[in-house]
Coordinates of C-alpha atoms in Angstrom, one line a residue:
M23 CA 117.9 114.4 75.8
D24 CA 121.0 112.6 74.4
L25 CA 120.5 109.0 75.2
I26 CA 123.5 107.1 76.8
Q27 CA 124.3 103.9 74.9
R28 CA 124.3 101.0 77.4
P29 CA 125.4 97.7 76.0
R30 CA 125.9 96.5 79.6
R31 CA 122.1 96.2 79.9
L32 CA 122.3 92.9 78.0
R33 CA 125.3 91.7 80.2
G34 CA 123.8 92.0 83.6
F35 CA 123.4 88.3 84.5
E36 CA 123.7 84.9 82.9
A37 CA 120.2 84.4 81.8
I38 CA 120.1 87.5 79.7
R39 CA 123.5 86.8 78.3
N40 CA 122.3 83.2 77.3
I41 CA 119.2 84.5 75.5
V42 CA 121.1 87.1 73.4
R43 CA 123.8 84.5 72.3
E44 CA 123.7 83.5 68.7
T45 CA 123.2 79.8 68.5
T46 CA 120.7 77.2 67.2
V47 CA 117.4 76.5 68.9
N48 CA 117.9 75.5 72.4
T49 CA 116.1 76.1 75.6
S50 CA 118.0 79.5 76.3
D51 CA 116.4 80.9 73.1
L52 CA 112.8 80.4 74.4
I53 CA 110.6 82.8 76.3
Y54 CA 107.3 81.3 77.8
P55 CA 104.2 83.6 78.1
I56 CA 102.3 83.5 81.3
F57 CA 98.8 84.8 81.9
V58 CA 98.2 85.9 85.5
V59 CA 94.8 86.6 87.0
H60 CA 93.4 87.8 90.4
G61 CA 92.1 85.2 92.9
E62 CA 93.4 82.2 94.7
K63 CA 94.2 78.6 93.6
I64 CA 93.2 79.3 90.1
K65 CA 94.7 77.3 87.2
R66 CA 92.1 77.4 84.3
E67 CA 92.8 76.1 81.0
I68 CA 92.3 78.8 78.3
S69 CA 89.9 77.4 75.7
A70 CA 91.3 79.1 72.9
L71 CA 94.9 78.1 73.6
P72 CA 94.9 74.4 74.6
G73 CA 97.6 73.6 77.1
Q74 CA 97.9 77.3 78.5
Y75 CA 96.3 78.5 81.7
H76 CA 95.1 81.5 83.5
L77 CA 97.1 81.4 86.8
S78 CA 96.5 83.1 90.2
V79 CA 99.6 84.4 91.8
D80 CA 99.8 81.9 94.4
M81 CA 100.0 79.3 91.6
L82 CA 103.0 80.8 90.1
A83 CA 105.6 79.0 92.1
E84 CA 104.7 75.6 90.9
E85 CA 104.7 76.9 87.3
I86 CA 108.1 78.7 87.4
E87 CA 109.7 75.6 89.1
E88 CA 108.7 73.6 86.1
I89 CA 109.8 76.1 83.9
S90 CA 113.2 76.4 85.4
A91 CA 113.6 72.6 85.7
L92 CA 113.2 72.4 81.9
G93 CA 116.0 75.1 81.4
I94 CA 113.9 77.9 80.3
Q95 CA 115.4 81.0 81.4
G96 CA 112.8 83.7 80.6
I97 CA 109.0 84.3 80.9
M98 CA 106.8 87.0 79.6
I99 CA 104.0 88.1 82.0
F100 CA 100.6 89.2 80.8
G101 CA 98.2 90.3 83.2
I102 CA 94.3 90.1 83.4
P103 CA 92.9 92.9 85.5
K104 CA 90.0 92.5 87.8
T105 CA 88.4 95.8 86.7
K106 CA 88.8 97.9 83.6
D107 CA 88.4 101.6 82.9
E108 CA 88.9 104.1 80.2
A109 CA 92.4 104.9 81.3
G110 CA 93.5 101.3 81.9
S111 CA 94.7 102.3 85.4
E112 CA 95.4 98.9 86.9
A113 CA 98.1 98.6 84.3
Y114 CA 100.3 100.9 86.4
H115 CA 98.8 100.4 89.8
T116 CA 101.6 99.6 92.5
N117 CA 99.5 96.3 93.4
G118 CA 98.4 95.6 89.8
I119 CA 98.3 92.1 88.6
V120 CA 101.5 92.1 86.8
Q121 CA 103.4 94.0 89.6
Q122 CA 102.2 91.2 92.0
A123 CA 103.4 88.5 89.8
V124 CA 106.6 89.8 89.2
K125 CA 107.3 90.1 92.9
E126 CA 105.9 86.6 93.5
V127 CA 108.3 85.1 90.7
K128 CA 111.4 87.0 92.0
K129 CA 110.7 85.7 95.6
H130 CA 110.8 82.2 94.3
R131 CA 113.2 82.4 91.5
P132 CA 115.4 85.4 91.5
S133 CA 117.5 84.2 88.6
L134 CA 114.6 83.7 86.2
L135 CA 114.5 86.5 83.6
V136 CA 111.3 88.2 84.0
M137 CA 109.8 90.2 80.9
T138 CA 106.5 92.2 81.1
D139 CA 104.3 93.3 78.5
V140 CA 103.8 97.0 78.4
C141 CA 100.4 97.9 77.0
L142 CA 96.8 99.3 77.7
C143 CA 94.6 96.8 75.7
Q144 CA 93.7 94.2 78.2
Y145 CA 93.3 97.0 81.0
A146 CA 91.2 99.4 79.2
D147 CA 87.3 98.8 78.8
H148 CA 87.7 99.9 75.1
G149 CA 90.2 97.3 74.2
H150 CA 92.7 99.7 72.5
C151 CA 96.3 100.2 73.2
G152 CA 96.2 103.9 73.9
I153 CA 94.0 106.7 75.4
I154 CA 90.9 107.4 73.7
Q155 CA 89.2 110.8 72.9
N156 CA 86.2 111.1 70.6
G157 CA 86.8 107.8 69.3
R158 CA 90.5 108.5 68.2
I159 CA 93.5 106.9 69.7
L160 CA 95.7 109.7 71.1
N161 CA 99.4 109.0 70.6
D162 CA 101.2 111.5 72.5
R163 CA 98.8 111.5 75.5
T164 CA 99.5 107.6 75.7
L165 CA 103.3 107.9 76.0
D166 CA 103.3 109.0 79.7
V167 CA 100.8 106.2 80.7
L168 CA 103.1 103.6 78.9
A169 CA 106.1 105.0 80.7
N170 CA 104.3 104.7 84.1
I171 CA 103.5 101.2 83.3
A172 CA 107.0 100.3 82.5
L173 CA 108.4 102.1 85.4
S174 CA 105.8 100.4 87.8
H175 CA 107.0 97.1 86.4
A176 CA 110.7 97.8 86.9
E177 CA 110.0 99.0 90.4
A178 CA 108.4 95.4 91.0
G179 CA 111.4 93.8 89.9
A180 CA 111.0 93.1 86.2
D181 CA 114.2 92.5 84.4
V182 CA 113.0 93.7 80.9
V183 CA 110.1 95.7 79.8
A184 CA 108.4 95.1 76.5
P185 CA 106.1 97.8 75.0
S186 CA 103.7 96.3 72.5
D187 CA 101.4 99.1 71.8
M188 CA 103.0 100.7 68.7
M189 CA 102.6 104.3 69.6
D190 CA 105.2 106.5 68.1
G191 CA 107.8 107.7 70.5
R192 CA 107.0 105.3 73.3
V193 CA 110.5 103.9 73.5
K194 CA 112.2 107.3 73.9
R195 CA 109.6 108.2 76.7
I196 CA 109.9 105.0 78.5
R197 CA 113.9 105.1 78.3
E198 CA 113.7 108.7 79.8
V199 CA 111.4 107.7 82.7
L200 CA 113.5 104.6 83.5
D201 CA 116.8 106.4 83.5
H202 CA 115.4 109.4 85.5
N203 CA 114.3 106.9 88.2
D204 CA 117.6 105.1 88.3
F205 CA 116.5 102.1 86.2
E206 CA 118.9 102.9 83.4
H207 CA 120.1 99.2 83.6
I208 CA 116.8 97.9 82.6
P209 CA 116.6 96.9 79.1
I210 CA 113.7 97.4 76.6
L211 CA 112.5 94.9 74.3
S212 CA 110.5 96.8 71.8
Y213 CA 107.7 95.2 69.7
S214 CA 109.1 97.3 66.9
V215 CA 107.4 95.5 64.0
K216 CA 103.8 94.5 65.1
Y217 CA 101.5 93.9 62.3
A218 CA 97.7 94.4 62.3
S219 CA 97.4 90.6 62.1
A220 CA 94.3 88.1 62.2
F221 CA 96.8 85.7 64.1
Y222 CA 96.0 87.4 67.4
G223 CA 92.5 86.1 67.9
P224 CA 93.1 83.4 70.5
F225 CA 95.3 85.9 72.6
R226 CA 92.6 88.5 72.6
S227 CA 90.1 85.8 73.8
A228 CA 92.6 84.7 76.6
A229 CA 93.3 88.3 77.7
G230 CA 89.8 90.0 77.0
S231 CA 91.5 92.5 74.9
S232 CA 89.5 92.7 71.8
P233 CA 88.7 96.3 70.5
Q234 CA 85.2 97.2 71.5
F235 CA 85.0 99.4 68.4
G236 CA 86.9 99.8 65.1
D237 CA 90.3 97.8 64.8
R238 CA 94.0 98.6 65.5
K239 CA 94.9 99.4 61.9
T240 CA 95.7 103.0 62.7
Y241 CA 98.6 102.0 64.9
Q242 CA 99.7 98.6 64.2
M243 CA 101.4 98.0 60.8
D244 CA 100.0 97.1 57.4
T245 CA 100.3 93.3 56.6
G246 CA 101.7 94.4 53.0
N247 CA 104.5 96.7 54.2
R248 CA 108.1 95.6 54.2
R249 CA 110.2 98.8 54.0
E250 CA 108.1 100.3 56.8
S251 CA 109.3 97.4 59.2
L252 CA 112.8 98.5 58.8
R253 CA 112.0 102.2 59.4
E254 CA 110.2 101.2 62.7
V255 CA 113.2 99.2 63.9
A256 CA 115.6 102.0 63.0
L257 CA 113.5 104.5 65.0
D258 CA 113.1 102.4 68.0
I259 CA 116.9 101.6 68.2
E260 CA 117.6 105.3 67.9
E261 CA 115.2 106.1 70.8
G262 CA 116.9 103.5 73.0
A263 CA 115.5 100.0 72.2
D264 CA 118.0 97.2 73.4
M265 CA 116.3 94.5 71.6
V266 CA 113.6 94.5 69.0
M267 CA 110.6 92.2 68.2
V268 CA 108.7 91.0 65.0
K269 CA 105.2 89.9 65.6
P270 CA 103.9 87.5 64.3
A271 CA 106.6 85.3 63.3
L272 CA 105.6 82.6 60.6
A273 CA 103.8 84.9 58.2
Y274 CA 106.8 87.3 58.4
L275 CA 109.9 85.3 58.3
D276 CA 111.1 87.6 55.4
I277 CA 110.9 90.6 57.8
I278 CA 112.8 88.7 60.4
R279 CA 115.6 88.0 58.1
E280 CA 115.8 91.7 56.8
V281 CA 115.8 93.0 60.3
K282 CA 118.4 90.5 61.2
D283 CA 120.6 91.4 58.4
K284 CA 120.3 95.1 58.7
F285 CA 120.5 95.7 62.3
Q286 CA 123.0 94.6 64.9
V287 CA 120.7 94.2 68.1
P288 CA 119.3 91.1 69.5
L289 CA 116.1 90.1 67.6
G290 CA 112.9 88.5 69.0
A291 CA 110.1 86.9 67.1
Y292 CA 106.7 86.1 68.5
Q293 CA 105.1 82.8 67.6
V294 CA 101.8 84.2 68.4
S295 CA 98.5 82.6 69.6
G296 CA 96.9 82.0 66.3
E297 CA 100.1 80.2 65.0
Y298 CA 100.2 78.1 68.2
A299 CA 96.4 77.2 67.9
M300 CA 96.5 76.0 64.4
I301 CA 99.2 73.6 64.9
K302 CA 97.2 72.2 68.1
Q303 CA 94.0 72.1 66.3
A304 CA 95.5 70.4 63.2
A305 CA 97.0 67.8 65.5
Q306 CA 93.9 67.2 67.4
A307 CA 92.1 66.7 64.1
G308 CA 94.7 64.1 63.2
L309 CA 96.0 66.0 60.3
A310 CA 99.5 66.5 61.4
D311 CA 102.3 65.5 63.8
E312 CA 102.2 68.3 66.5
T313 CA 105.9 67.6 67.6
Q314 CA 107.3 67.8 64.3
M315 CA 105.3 71.0 63.3
M316 CA 106.4 72.5 66.5
V317 CA 110.0 71.7 65.9
E318 CA 109.8 72.7 62.1
T319 CA 108.3 76.1 62.7
L320 CA 110.4 77.1 65.7
T321 CA 113.4 76.0 63.7
S322 CA 112.2 78.1 60.7
I323 CA 112.1 81.3 63.0
K324 CA 115.5 80.7 64.3
R325 CA 116.8 80.1 60.8
A326 CA 115.1 83.3 59.7
G327 CA 117.4 85.1 62.2
A328 CA 115.6 85.2 65.5
D329 CA 117.7 85.1 68.5
I330 CA 114.8 85.0 70.9
I331 CA 111.5 83.2 70.4
L332 CA 108.5 83.9 72.4
T333 CA 106.3 80.9 72.1
Y334 CA 103.6 79.0 73.8
F335 CA 105.5 75.9 72.8
A336 CA 108.4 76.8 75.0
K337 CA 107.8 73.9 77.5
E338 CA 107.0 71.5 75.0
M339 CA 110.2 72.4 73.0
A340 CA 112.3 72.4 76.0
K341 CA 111.1 68.8 76.9
W342 CA 111.7 67.6 73.2
I343 CA 115.4 69.2 73.4
R344 CA 116.0 67.5 76.8
D345 CA 114.6 64.1 75.4
Q346 CA 116.9 64.2 72.3

């Protein structure tokens, strides 16, 4: 079908207008990742990510009040399921952990921009981002599952859905399903350029999403490829992506700049878990000033061209900006 171009998706309310505004690093550029788990009264520090926590849904109100008080206008929710199966079915369950979290956040802070990660890896017992058959990741069979996940997030109240799986054609399928179900106003932030990187290790530990066999090199990008990144972005925009993401950030600043120069859509960059953990560990070892490294790296990401920065340092950076 011919996709309707909808620039209004990025004008719907103040928070999203702020995060796509071209500016220097400030709190409105920052998106804070949150890991949500089943249970009650859980606030458990993630050993691989010092200063980050697994939170149960009932603990979200306190967290989002702190985030909002700092001026951070958006979060990205990652869910950790209670049970996993081959199809990753909890990812699109009406009462799944992300769906519960979105409703809880919107109940307490309707104005906070809620983005949701759309993927299968942490929900599937095999740890891959797609449906598996005979040891092979099936691209096309995965698309409907991803679309169902995105739809369930939108129905729960998510403001933005963010597919991170790197299956071919997933943006088009998600856009079709959202539009068909009267969610044409929901923007898609596509992880268009996601490299098969070694910098994801702490996240995989936090989310329990390490592949149980093989690796993700058949669907995530080769780390040496530059031209391919531009093709991936072009394809996602053609399919209906409203915003695109480069992941990781620091090792791919050149890619951020090329994407920024070539395409006229808001650009996100993800300062991923390994980048965050390296700074934390260097500081803990007394080898570097954590605050200076935080500011310098986030500034470099913004300088490279990122409009939106997804970072575990969001709260610390917001405090630093406030104190300045």
